[in-house]
CSV table of C-alpha atoms in Angstrom, one decimal:
chain,number,residue,atom,x,y,z
A,144,MET,CA,-44.4,39.7,51.0
A,145,GLN,CA,-42.9,36.5,52.4
A,146,LYS,CA,-44.4,36.1,55.9
A,147,ALA,CA,-43.4,32.4,56.6
A,148,THR,CA,-40.1,31.7,58.2
A,149,ASN,CA,-38.0,28.6,58.9
A,150,ILE,CA,-38.9,27.1,55.5
A,151,VAL,CA,-36.7,25.3,53.1
A,152,TRP,CA,-37.4,24.6,49.4
A,153,HIS,CA,-37.3,20.8,48.7
A,154,ALA,CA,-36.1,20.0,45.2
A,155,ALA,CA,-38.1,17.4,43.2
A,156,HIS,CA,-36.6,14.1,42.2
A,157,VAL,CA,-38.7,13.8,39.0
A,158,THR,CA,-37.4,16.1,36.2
A,159,PRO,CA,-39.6,18.2,33.9
A,160,GLU,CA,-38.6,16.0,31.0
A,161,GLN,CA,-39.9,12.9,32.8
A,162,ARG,CA,-43.2,14.6,33.4
A,163,GLN,CA,-43.5,15.7,29.8
A,164,ALA,CA,-42.9,12.1,28.7
A,165,VAL,CA,-46.1,11.2,30.5
A,166,THR,CA,-48.3,14.2,29.8
A,167,ARG,CA,-47.0,14.8,26.2
A,168,VAL,CA,-46.9,18.6,26.5
A,169,ASN,CA,-44.2,21.1,26.8
A,170,PRO,CA,-46.4,22.9,29.4
A,171,ALA,CA,-47.4,26.5,29.4
A,172,VAL,CA,-49.9,28.8,30.9
A,173,LEU,CA,-52.5,29.8,28.3
A,174,TRP,CA,-53.7,33.0,29.9
A,175,LEU,CA,-57.1,34.1,28.3
A,176,THR,CA,-57.9,37.7,29.1
A,177,GLY,CA,-60.8,39.9,28.0
A,178,LEU,CA,-64.0,41.6,29.0
A,179,SER,CA,-66.9,39.7,30.6
A,180,GLY,CA,-68.9,38.1,27.8
A,181,CYS,CA,-66.0,38.1,25.3
A,182,GLY,CA,-66.0,34.3,25.2
A,183,LYS,CA,-63.0,33.4,27.4
A,184,SER,CA,-64.6,30.5,29.2
A,185,THR,CA,-66.1,29.1,26.0
A,186,LEU,CA,-62.8,29.2,24.2
A,187,ALA,CA,-61.0,27.8,27.3
A,188,MET,CA,-63.3,24.7,27.3
A,189,ALA,CA,-62.9,24.3,23.6
A,190,LEU,CA,-59.1,24.3,23.9
A,191,GLU,CA,-59.2,21.8,26.8
A,192,ASP,CA,-61.4,19.5,24.6
A,193,ARG,CA,-59.0,19.6,21.7
A,194,LEU,CA,-55.9,19.0,23.8
A,195,ILE,CA,-57.5,16.1,25.6
A,196,GLU,CA,-58.8,14.6,22.4
A,197,ARG,CA,-55.3,14.7,20.9
A,198,GLY,CA,-53.8,13.0,23.9
A,199,HIS,CA,-52.4,16.0,25.7
A,200,LEU,CA,-53.1,16.7,29.4
A,201,ALA,CA,-54.7,20.1,30.1
A,202,TYR,CA,-56.9,21.7,32.7
A,203,VAL,CA,-59.1,24.8,32.8
A,204,LEU,CA,-58.8,27.2,35.7
A,205,ASP,CA,-62.0,29.3,35.4
A,206,GLY,CA,-62.4,32.7,37.1
A,207,ASP,CA,-65.8,32.0,38.6
A,208,ASN,CA,-65.0,28.5,39.7
A,209,VAL,CA,-61.8,29.6,41.5
A,210,ARG,CA,-63.9,32.2,43.4
A,211,HIS,CA,-66.1,29.4,44.7
A,212,GLY,CA,-63.2,27.8,46.5
A,213,LEU,CA,-59.5,29.0,46.7
A,214,ASN,CA,-60.4,32.7,46.3
A,215,LYS,CA,-63.9,32.8,47.9
A,216,ASN,CA,-62.6,35.3,50.4
A,217,LEU,CA,-61.8,37.9,47.8
A,218,GLY,CA,-64.0,40.6,46.4
A,219,PHE,CA,-63.6,42.9,43.4
A,220,SER,CA,-61.6,45.8,44.8
A,221,ASP,CA,-58.4,46.6,42.9
A,222,GLU,CA,-56.4,45.0,45.8
A,223,ASP,CA,-58.6,41.8,45.8
A,224,ARG,CA,-58.4,41.5,42.0
A,225,GLN,CA,-54.6,41.7,42.2
A,226,GLU,CA,-54.5,39.0,44.9
A,227,ASN,CA,-56.9,36.9,42.9
A,228,ILE,CA,-54.5,36.9,39.9
A,229,ARG,CA,-51.4,36.4,42.1
A,230,ARG,CA,-52.9,33.3,43.6
A,231,ILE,CA,-54.1,31.8,40.3
A,232,GLY,CA,-50.6,32.6,38.9
A,233,GLU,CA,-49.1,30.4,41.6
A,234,VAL,CA,-51.6,27.7,41.0
A,235,ALA,CA,-51.0,27.8,37.2
A,236,LYS,CA,-47.2,27.5,37.9
A,237,LEU,CA,-47.8,24.4,39.9
A,238,PHE,CA,-49.9,22.9,37.1
A,239,ILE,CA,-47.2,23.4,34.5
A,240,SER,CA,-44.6,22.1,37.0
A,241,ALA,CA,-46.6,18.9,37.0
A,242,GLY,CA,-46.5,18.8,33.2
A,243,VAL,CA,-50.1,20.0,32.6
A,244,MET,CA,-51.1,22.6,30.1
A,245,ALA,CA,-52.9,25.2,32.3
A,246,ILE,CA,-55.7,27.2,30.6
A,247,THR,CA,-56.8,30.1,32.6
A,248,SER,CA,-60.0,32.2,32.0
A,249,PHE,CA,-59.9,35.4,33.9
A,250,ILE,CA,-60.8,39.0,33.0
A,251,SER,CA,-57.5,40.0,34.7
A,252,PRO,CA,-58.0,43.6,33.8
A,253,PHE,CA,-54.6,45.1,34.8
A,254,ARG,CA,-51.5,44.7,32.7
A,255,GLN,CA,-49.1,44.7,35.6
A,256,ASP,CA,-50.8,41.8,37.2
A,257,ARG,CA,-50.6,39.7,34.0
A,258,GLU,CA,-47.0,40.7,33.6
A,259,ALA,CA,-46.3,39.6,37.2
A,260,VAL,CA,-47.6,36.1,36.3
A,261,ARG,CA,-45.5,36.1,33.1
A,262,THR,CA,-42.4,36.8,35.3
A,263,LEU,CA,-43.5,34.2,37.8
A,264,VAL,CA,-43.8,31.3,35.4
A,265,GLY,CA,-40.8,32.2,33.3
A,266,PRO,CA,-39.8,32.9,29.6
A,267,GLY,CA,-41.8,30.9,27.0
A,268,ALA,CA,-44.2,29.4,29.6
A,269,PHE,CA,-46.7,32.3,29.6
A,270,ILE,CA,-48.9,32.6,26.5
A,271,GLU,CA,-51.2,35.7,26.7
A,272,ILE,CA,-54.3,35.2,24.6
A,273,TYR,CA,-56.4,38.3,24.1
A,274,VAL,CA,-60.0,37.4,23.5
A,275,ASP,CA,-61.1,40.6,21.9
A,276,ALA,CA,-64.7,41.7,21.5
A,277,PRO,CA,-66.0,45.3,21.6
A,278,LEU,CA,-67.8,46.3,24.8
A,279,ASP,CA,-71.1,46.7,23.0
A,280,VAL,CA,-70.9,43.2,21.7
A,281,CYS,CA,-70.0,41.8,25.2
A,282,GLU,CA,-72.8,43.8,26.7
A,283,SER,CA,-75.3,42.6,24.2
A,284,ARG,CA,-74.4,39.0,25.1
A,285,ASP,CA,-74.4,39.6,28.8
A,286,PRO,CA,-74.6,35.9,29.7
A,287,LYS,CA,-74.7,36.4,33.4
A,288,GLY,CA,-76.8,39.6,33.4
A,289,LEU,CA,-73.9,41.5,35.0
A,290,TYR,CA,-73.8,44.4,32.6
A,291,LYS,CA,-77.5,45.0,33.2
A,292,LYS,CA,-76.8,45.0,37.0
A,293,ALA,CA,-73.8,47.3,36.6
A,294,ARG,CA,-75.8,49.8,34.5
A,295,ALA,CA,-78.6,49.8,37.0
A,296,ALA,CA,-76.1,50.4,39.9
A,297,MET,CA,-74.6,53.3,38.1
A,298,ALA,CA,-78.0,54.8,37.4
A,299,ALA,CA,-78.7,54.5,41.1
A,300,GLY,CA,-75.5,56.3,42.0
A,301,LYS,CA,-73.8,53.2,43.2
A,302,GLY,CA,-70.8,51.4,41.9
A,303,MET,CA,-70.1,47.7,41.2
A,304,ALA,CA,-66.5,48.0,40.2
A,305,PHE,CA,-67.5,46.1,37.1
A,306,THR,CA,-64.8,45.9,34.4
A,307,GLY,CA,-65.7,47.9,31.3
A,308,ILE,CA,-68.4,49.9,33.0
A,309,ASP,CA,-67.1,51.5,36.2
A,310,SER,CA,-63.7,49.8,36.4
A,311,PRO,CA,-61.0,49.9,33.7
A,312,TYR,CA,-59.8,47.1,31.5
A,313,GLU,CA,-56.2,47.4,30.2
A,314,PRO,CA,-55.9,45.3,27.0
A,315,PRO,CA,-52.7,43.5,26.2
A,316,VAL,CA,-50.2,45.5,24.2
A,317,ILE,CA,-48.4,42.6,22.4
A,318,PRO,CA,-50.2,39.4,23.2
A,319,GLU,CA,-48.8,36.1,21.9
A,320,ILE,CA,-52.2,35.4,20.4
A,321,HIS,CA,-55.0,37.8,19.5
A,322,VAL,CA,-58.4,36.4,18.6
A,323,HIS,CA,-61.5,38.4,17.7
A,324,SER,CA,-64.4,36.6,19.1
A,325,ASP,CA,-66.9,39.0,17.6
A,326,ARG,CA,-66.0,37.9,14.0
A,327,GLN,CA,-64.3,34.5,14.5
A,328,SER,CA,-66.1,31.3,15.5
A,329,VAL,CA,-65.1,29.4,18.6
A,330,GLU,CA,-63.6,26.8,16.3
A,331,GLN,CA,-61.5,29.3,14.4
A,332,CYS,CA,-60.2,30.9,17.6
A,333,ALA,CA,-59.4,27.4,19.1
A,334,GLU,CA,-57.5,26.3,15.9
A,335,GLN,CA,-55.5,29.6,15.9
A,336,VAL,CA,-54.3,28.8,19.4
A,337,MET,CA,-53.7,25.1,18.6
A,338,ALA,CA,-51.6,26.1,15.6
A,339,TYR,CA,-49.5,28.4,17.8
A,340,LEU,CA,-48.9,25.6,20.3
A,341,GLN,CA,-47.9,23.3,17.5
A,342,GLN,CA,-45.6,25.8,15.8
A,343,HIS,CA,-43.8,26.6,19.1
A,344,GLY,CA,-43.2,23.1,20.2
A,345,HIS,CA,-45.7,22.8,23.1
A,346,LEU,CA,-47.4,19.7,21.7
A,347,LEU,CA,-45.2,16.6,21.8
A,348,PRO,CA,-45.8,13.5,19.6
A,349,VAL,CA,-48.4,11.1,21.0
A,350,ALA,CA,-48.2,7.4,20.4
A,351,ASP,CA,-51.1,5.9,18.5
A,352,LEU,CA,-53.0,3.9,21.2
A,353,ALA,CA,-54.7,1.9,18.5
A,354,ALA,CA,-51.4,0.6,17.1
A,355,PRO,CA,-50.3,-3.0,17.9
A,356,GLY,CA,-49.0,-3.1,21.4
A,357,GLY,CA,-50.4,0.3,22.2
A,358,GLY,CA,-52.5,-1.1,25.0
A,359,ARG,CA,-56.0,-0.7,23.4
A,360,ALA,CA,-58.0,-3.9,23.3
């Protein structure tokens, strides 16, 4: 709901093409979704590394990190989860408007919320990446000890609204990219994504900085 009044949109003077000439990407939101412990953050960091190493500007928006700042006033009710995703969708849209590849790592359990971000950023600019691993595998990893806490809370008759345990996860129906982190290495998952970006024109040629006149001493 729009609450602000007496506001006017100011058009930018710099075009998307001018920004792309600087950042060397046809930017998109790489939206990593999956259960806690499936490997979203690990894959997101691996993708950022590869893009930066190849001369493309990229930035990871991590679910936990965002909740330390921008979204620190939100909890884990369904309503707060929806607002969490709405806000990060708006932030990701700003990133790609600036010519930066936005890599997001959020459980984002509800399909309608992910589809709302897809509509927000526009056709071709939202790449849903389903980081798929069975619940038992994610629970066996339990990197933050959250599954253990959720199971204990349930045993005590209390709820944590923890995705996969006492709160639902709605997997993507037709994601642009589907990786299986229980049987693919991080490197294999990252290369699958990089291949998609290359094939779909998201990675623009980068000048060889080591070439004569390239600016490297």
